[in-house]
Amino acid sequence: MTMVTPPPARELMLRGAETMSRVMDQARALADVARRQAEALRPSFEAPPPPPASGSPMDLARDAMEYAFDASQRAVLFWDTMRQAGNTFVEHEAAGCPPVLIFDYEMVVDGRTLSRPCNYALVRIAVPEGLPPTDPKLRPFVIIDPRAGHGAGIGGFKSDSQVGVALRRGHPVYFVIFFRDPEPGQTILDITQAEGIFLRKVSEAHPEAPKPVVIGNCQGGWAVMMLGASQPELTGALVLNGAPLSYWAGERGRNPMRYLGGLAGGSWPAALLADLGNGKFDGANLVLNFESLSPGNTWFRKYYNLFQKADTEGERFLEFERWWGGYFLMNRDEIRWIVENLFIGDRFARGEISAGGGATFNMRAVRSPVVVFASAGDNITPPGQALRWIADVYRDEQEIKALGQTIVYLMHDDIGHLGIFVSGAVALKEHSEIAELLTLIDSVAPGLYEMLITREPDSNAWHVELKERTIADVRARSGEAKNEAFPAVAKIAALNQSLYDLFAAPIVRQLSTEDSAEKRRQMHPLRLRRTLVSDANPLVAPIAGLAEQVRQHRAPAKRDNPFLAWEKLWADQVERSLDTWRDWRDAWTEIAFHGVYGMLAAVGVAGGETPEEPPSAAALADAPEVRQALARIGSGGFAEAVVRMMILLAQARGGVRRSRLARSNALMQTEAPFSEMTASARQALIREQTVIASMAPAEALAALPKLLPKLAERRRAMALVEGVAGPEAELGDAAQAMLAQLRSALGLTGGLVRVGFEHAAIPSD
């Protein structure tokens, strides 16, 4: 048989047609971006309410004098608070930027003394007076704060915080802190290894407790997932708060921070800044990026709030500024690793980050339950970046069940990024309920859930339910699933970095010294704006005396003074103007990004690479763990039957209330034969029965009589399941139907229905 080679012209035409198709797709995407931005930038002509008018000219003059005196006093108090913030900054820097934890702590492991040293350390939080001592048998909590410019302690710098929530429940609490300066040559892999050592130390200190909960805030979240993927035997449940695990994900027209790396040309600017810092990257540069996301608030509103409420706002302002104004350093290799692997390459969700020795960090290797807390109001880690990894890693929710994984996500409607960690209201609600869930997490059947928290009617208590969700729900939350522009960024970034390393880096490194690097750090705008208003500046020192006189003779203006209303109107307009500038900047940023990289991708710069596809449904059914579980569908006894029945009932209902989960957990702890099992054996039992009930529900139901051959066992098992389910009238139609099917399959009287009714409530696919 003779093979005929297609003419070259035909092949060129086909390639040209494919390129033109991609160009048209990118043009449509760019038009969609422009349309969304135009809608977002449509001006609002809603006029602000006019301030109240004064009466007579004499009244106006009196109000003006009263306001002028009040404003001048507030100005003095404002600058005195700024002076205190400056002094705090100078003292904090001189002390080496210690953690801002308000809780006392003791050092457990200092990472600087390890064989592969790093600037991380494990400390144990001391129980404050007034709280009961911790219970060594309760699951320890280990909290890892973000090292993304700021220092450690944001998870515990208030009483109502992640640390406070865990301590009030009697859990031992550990905190992973870090020091201002990195150890010479330390890498991200060194930090991951150190955190593994920390967890081993925690487990050794609590041999009777379950594996520790590990909480990761923001950047600490992907550090936690790296730990869970590389050393899954060390971790209990993982909690990810505002953690950007899928940096490319997002919705067009919103949250443009993910485009900055591309518009900057890749990772070379971070490498340049690290070289100018004599091999150390200044975290103040990251903080400056964060501030630019919301200029109206960070550059004006928070200072105006201090001026407006100068009598009462100072303490809160100083408390937060102590953390916000502490800037930490990274090694050159650390910041390059972060930018290239996460911000530019988005390699974690695709399982492409090297773990050394030829291995990679693969989130599919995580076997601990994962709780994800995200917020629609978070503009630093929007919901797409926090949630999209679930859809990237798993084919569907069935695969999550088959792998024995439990993933719970919780969405806040409007809290900002920092509010996820520092808001007292969030600590008392979301973090408290997450902590409560973690005590029951081992009783949750594998699957994908959304945690819904609502107020109980006529009560201050919260109603919590885990509602089963699908991968389609996650995709809907996280925005566009496909964006060819980002792979093009990765290609261009690699080229630019190579050019920088070859031509510019040797020169910059020769010209940089530690003295020049330190001077550059001290002249950074974020540091300078604090040191200039500290007592180190002779012009600022007299403010303290003036402020004391003002406090002794304070004369605030009356609340109905019209000039106060005019002041607020002016402040609102200033903030609105800054935010309008931000919106226009963001619009052009996104348009430019898609215009440049989208078209580069269209002409083939991205290389046509496609991510590895998750296993198909057929491959999933043929997975060893699935085949092993299904082979035991008719094997087992009382324990297998009860767990299977509870899982079938939960699947029919589409979720589980926390009250039922608590009853299920109590059953597992007190009723034989569950109480005689180890915690790991109970978890293995729940995982196996979840695979059976989700992959072959009809067969699972039909096999129940084999597991419970005796009538007495069937009645006892049914009674236990009904006790966990609670009042039948509260179950809903689907769950009631499933209860009827269970009774029918077991041949029990009372609610007996004919065999075959199960097909009405169990899907066939």
XYZ file of C-alpha atoms in Angstrom, residues 363-725:
363
model
C -2.817 17.681 44.978
C -4.427 14.352 44.093
C -2.053 12.822 46.644
C -3.715 14.763 49.477
C -5.797 12.352 51.524
C -6.755 14.581 54.437
C -10.131 16.355 54.412
C -9.823 19.867 52.970
C -11.876 22.886 54.066
C -11.676 25.952 51.779
C -12.834 29.386 52.975
C -13.211 32.022 50.242
C -15.065 35.300 49.836
C -16.726 37.037 46.919
C -15.389 40.313 48.332
C -11.751 39.169 48.265
C -9.851 41.065 45.546
C -6.462 39.503 46.393
C -7.564 35.848 46.325
C -10.924 35.904 44.530
C -13.132 32.777 44.636
C -11.783 31.468 41.336
C -8.216 31.312 42.625
C -9.341 29.732 45.889
C -11.690 27.111 44.385
C -10.740 26.401 40.777
C -8.054 23.863 41.735
C -10.831 21.430 42.671
C -12.090 21.366 39.074
C -8.522 21.254 37.718
C -7.465 18.300 39.862
C -10.602 16.120 39.792
C -12.692 15.012 36.824
C -15.951 15.184 38.742
C -17.397 14.799 42.213
C -17.660 11.040 41.671
C -13.901 10.823 41.409
C -13.537 12.734 44.686
C -15.677 10.098 46.364
C -13.853 7.228 44.686
C -10.515 8.547 45.928
C -11.919 8.766 49.452
C -11.412 12.535 49.583
C -13.588 15.024 51.467
C -13.630 18.654 50.302
C -15.791 21.309 51.945
C -15.880 24.910 50.732
C -17.409 27.902 52.460
C -18.233 31.204 50.732
C -18.577 34.599 52.382
C -20.644 37.171 50.521
C -18.547 40.310 50.878
C -15.695 40.221 53.408
C -12.332 41.395 52.055
C -9.107 39.394 51.973
C -7.762 40.553 55.315
C -11.174 40.233 56.915
C -10.968 36.471 56.356
C -8.127 36.391 58.902
C -8.639 39.424 61.170
C -12.369 40.142 61.386
C -13.768 39.421 64.829
C -17.209 38.780 63.338
C -15.734 36.219 60.930
C -13.847 34.548 63.792
C -17.014 34.259 65.877
C -19.059 32.872 62.988
C -17.165 31.210 60.130
C -13.979 30.197 61.973
C -15.963 29.026 64.995
C -18.210 26.875 62.845
C -15.235 25.528 60.892
C -13.595 24.566 64.202
C -16.816 22.838 65.252
C -16.960 20.996 61.932
C -13.370 19.807 62.346
C -14.354 17.885 65.473
C -16.761 15.893 63.292
C -14.875 15.854 59.988
C -13.872 12.188 60.252
C -17.558 11.239 60.188
C -18.221 13.097 56.925
C -18.486 10.759 53.972
C -16.088 11.524 51.104
C -17.424 13.972 48.539
C -17.632 17.643 47.582
C -19.738 19.862 49.851
C -20.590 23.489 50.385
C -20.868 24.555 54.022
C -23.964 26.709 54.523
C -24.326 28.746 57.731
C -27.676 30.353 58.495
C -29.265 31.795 61.589
C -31.627 29.503 63.486
C -35.157 30.991 63.649
C -35.762 32.932 66.872
C -32.289 32.052 68.135
C -28.708 33.302 68.236
C -27.445 29.844 67.281
C -26.198 29.002 63.796
C -27.685 26.290 61.594
C -24.934 24.491 59.660
C -25.450 22.134 56.741
C -23.039 20.426 54.358
C -24.741 20.459 50.966
C -23.421 18.175 48.250
C -22.072 20.077 45.246
C -20.705 19.200 41.826
C -17.600 20.180 39.896
C -19.950 22.186 37.667
C -20.856 24.282 40.719
C -17.164 24.969 41.325
C -16.642 25.971 37.690
C -19.584 28.342 37.901
C -18.053 29.957 40.991
C -14.581 30.307 39.493
C -15.200 31.924 36.101
C -13.826 30.949 32.702
C -12.412 27.457 32.437
C -10.083 28.155 29.507
C -7.782 31.076 28.792
C -5.046 30.572 26.211
C -3.429 33.917 27.048
C -1.852 32.632 30.267
C 0.214 29.824 28.670
C 1.576 32.483 26.311
C 2.618 34.526 29.356
C 4.559 31.536 30.682
C 6.446 31.226 27.368
C 7.301 34.931 27.121
C 8.224 35.055 30.813
C 10.705 32.201 30.407
C 12.302 33.979 27.435
C 12.543 37.314 29.264
C 13.992 35.646 32.350
C 16.658 33.933 30.252
C 17.616 37.235 28.630
C 17.770 38.955 32.015
C 19.887 36.175 33.551
C 22.270 36.248 30.585
C 22.775 39.965 30.029
C 21.559 42.062 32.978
C 21.826 39.966 36.146
C 25.655 39.712 36.211
C 25.992 43.497 35.985
C 23.323 44.258 38.598
C 24.793 41.773 41.066
C 28.260 43.251 40.688
C 26.949 46.751 41.454
C 24.844 45.748 44.472
C 26.202 45.632 48.012
C 24.531 44.987 51.358
C 24.898 48.684 52.254
C 23.232 49.834 49.036
C 20.515 47.200 49.460
C 19.753 48.329 53.019
C 19.648 51.985 51.982
C 17.257 51.091 49.173
C 15.021 49.231 51.634
C 14.971 52.159 54.065
C 14.040 54.528 51.229
C 11.097 52.389 50.145
C 7.927 54.562 50.180
C 6.103 52.278 52.618
C 8.924 52.500 55.155
C 9.661 56.149 54.539
C 6.081 57.239 55.146
C 6.329 55.761 58.647
C 9.834 56.779 59.667
C 9.232 60.383 58.576
C 6.354 60.748 61.051
C 8.147 59.082 63.967
C 9.983 60.810 66.806
C 13.168 60.305 64.805
C 12.018 63.362 62.854
C 12.568 66.493 65.041
C 9.629 68.235 63.365
C 7.251 65.527 64.608
C 8.334 65.295 68.240
C 6.306 68.358 69.450
C 3.055 66.736 68.314
C 2.869 64.597 71.463
C 2.597 67.640 73.726
C 0.032 69.316 71.492
C -2.044 66.143 71.461
C -2.081 65.980 75.235
C -3.343 69.571 75.424
C -6.040 68.792 72.850
C -7.268 65.811 74.887
C -7.572 68.017 77.954
C -9.548 70.702 76.092
C -11.362 68.613 73.482
C -14.435 70.353 72.040
C -15.985 68.225 69.267
C -18.479 69.802 66.890
C -22.132 68.937 67.238
C -23.296 66.042 65.120
C -25.737 68.233 63.169
C -23.024 70.710 62.186
C -23.459 71.121 58.396
C -19.712 71.368 57.830
C -19.296 67.812 59.093
C -21.712 66.714 56.392
C -19.761 68.719 53.795
C -16.559 67.075 55.019
C -18.034 63.599 54.614
C -19.344 64.489 51.161
C -15.858 65.663 50.152
C -14.270 62.474 51.537
C -16.715 60.262 49.656
C -15.920 62.101 46.432
C -12.167 61.700 46.946
C -12.533 57.972 47.560
C -14.856 57.618 44.584
C -12.379 59.452 42.363
C -9.529 57.188 43.394
C -11.645 54.095 42.822
C -12.756 55.418 39.422
C -9.106 55.817 38.459
C -8.533 52.254 39.676
C -11.428 50.951 37.584
C -10.084 52.612 34.430
C -6.585 51.342 35.172
C -7.888 47.810 35.710
C -9.952 47.957 32.530
C -6.980 48.944 30.395
C -4.812 46.395 32.198
C -7.149 43.556 31.255
C -7.701 44.796 27.710
C -3.958 45.183 27.172
C -3.266 41.730 28.612
C -5.742 39.965 26.333
C -4.801 42.129 23.374
C -1.118 41.237 23.663
C -1.003 37.711 25.048
C -4.281 36.570 23.568
C -3.064 37.355 20.087
C 0.361 35.828 20.798
C -1.414 32.660 21.879
C -3.542 32.761 18.734
C -0.470 32.692 16.489
C 0.998 29.758 18.382
C 3.293 31.263 21.030
C 1.677 29.091 23.723
C 2.825 26.031 21.806
C -0.604 24.385 21.751
C 0.083 22.670 25.048
C -2.892 21.088 26.745
C -3.005 20.135 30.417
C -3.150 16.502 31.351
C -6.733 15.286 31.331
C -8.096 13.744 34.543
C -9.013 10.068 34.363
C -12.163 9.223 32.425
C -15.214 7.651 34.037
C -14.212 4.236 32.656
C -10.687 4.577 34.017
C -12.079 5.666 37.364
C -14.289 2.591 37.613
C -11.230 0.469 36.832
C -9.057 2.113 39.494
C -7.637 -0.423 41.985
C -9.261 1.173 45.035
C -12.652 1.242 43.285
C -12.430 -2.346 42.066
C -11.341 -3.482 45.519
C -14.279 -1.721 47.166
C -16.846 -2.984 44.665
C -15.518 -6.514 45.077
C -16.580 -6.273 48.734
C -20.092 -5.029 48.011
C -21.578 -8.174 49.559
C -18.932 -8.627 52.241
C -18.921 -7.352 55.784
C -21.358 -7.210 58.617
C -23.158 -4.867 60.954
C -20.666 -1.975 60.780
C -20.530 -1.981 56.979
C -24.312 -2.123 56.722
C -24.973 0.788 59.103
C -22.377 3.052 57.471
C -23.671 2.165 54.002
C -27.245 2.934 55.001
C -26.287 6.319 56.467
C -24.338 7.219 53.316
C -27.227 6.209 51.052
C -29.548 8.319 53.162
C -27.209 11.334 53.022
C -26.848 10.966 49.245
C -30.607 10.899 48.829
C -30.933 14.074 50.850
C -28.042 15.767 49.012
C -26.156 16.720 52.157
C -26.068 16.443 55.902
C -26.897 18.780 58.763
C -24.322 19.265 61.463
C -26.793 18.001 64.078
C -27.074 14.695 62.210
C -23.322 14.637 61.750
C -22.915 15.062 65.511
C -25.292 12.157 66.146
C -23.388 10.050 63.626
C -20.102 10.919 65.299
C -21.531 10.026 68.717
C -22.699 6.681 67.337
C -19.209 5.970 66.027
C -17.675 6.802 69.389
C -20.064 4.949 71.703
C -21.834 2.090 69.892
C -20.226 -1.294 69.331
C -18.637 -2.388 67.067
C -17.603 1.167 65.995
C -16.329 2.157 69.435
C -13.960 -0.810 69.363
C -12.325 0.379 66.119
C -9.400 2.754 65.778
C -10.052 6.164 64.211
C -8.180 5.150 61.052
C -10.244 1.947 60.763
C -13.494 3.930 61.013
C -12.279 6.362 58.361
C -11.296 3.492 56.053
C -14.740 1.952 56.560
C -16.500 5.227 55.669
C -14.319 5.683 52.564
C -14.961 2.153 51.309
C -18.710 2.328 51.821
C -18.833 5.748 50.131
C -17.192 4.282 47.033
C -19.684 1.409 47.024
C -22.731 3.620 47.606
C -21.713 6.197 44.994
C -20.446 3.860 42.259
C -23.110 1.131 42.576
C -26.031 2.442 44.687
C -28.657 -0.060 43.560
C -26.365 -3.032 44.121
C -25.289 -1.593 47.457
C -28.896 -1.431 48.603
C -29.733 -4.916 47.338
C -26.727 -6.424 49.167
C -27.782 -5.166 52.604
C -29.591 -8.422 53.585
C -26.307 -10.292 53.057
C -24.585 -8.024 55.537
C -27.415 -8.365 58.072
C -28.712 -11.951 57.848
C -30.400 -11.895 61.258
C -33.658 -10.046 61.887
C -32.466 -8.696 65.253
C -29.394 -7.133 63.579
C -31.573 -5.568 60.896
C -33.866 -3.988 63.457
C -30.948 -2.678 65.512
C -29.205 -1.286 62.433
C -32.393 0.402 61.246
C -32.977 1.887 64.693
C -29.473 3.357 64.756
C -29.870 4.864 61.278
C -33.264 6.327 62.169
C -31.791 7.768 65.372
C -29.063 9.556 63.408
C -31.549 10.757 60.791
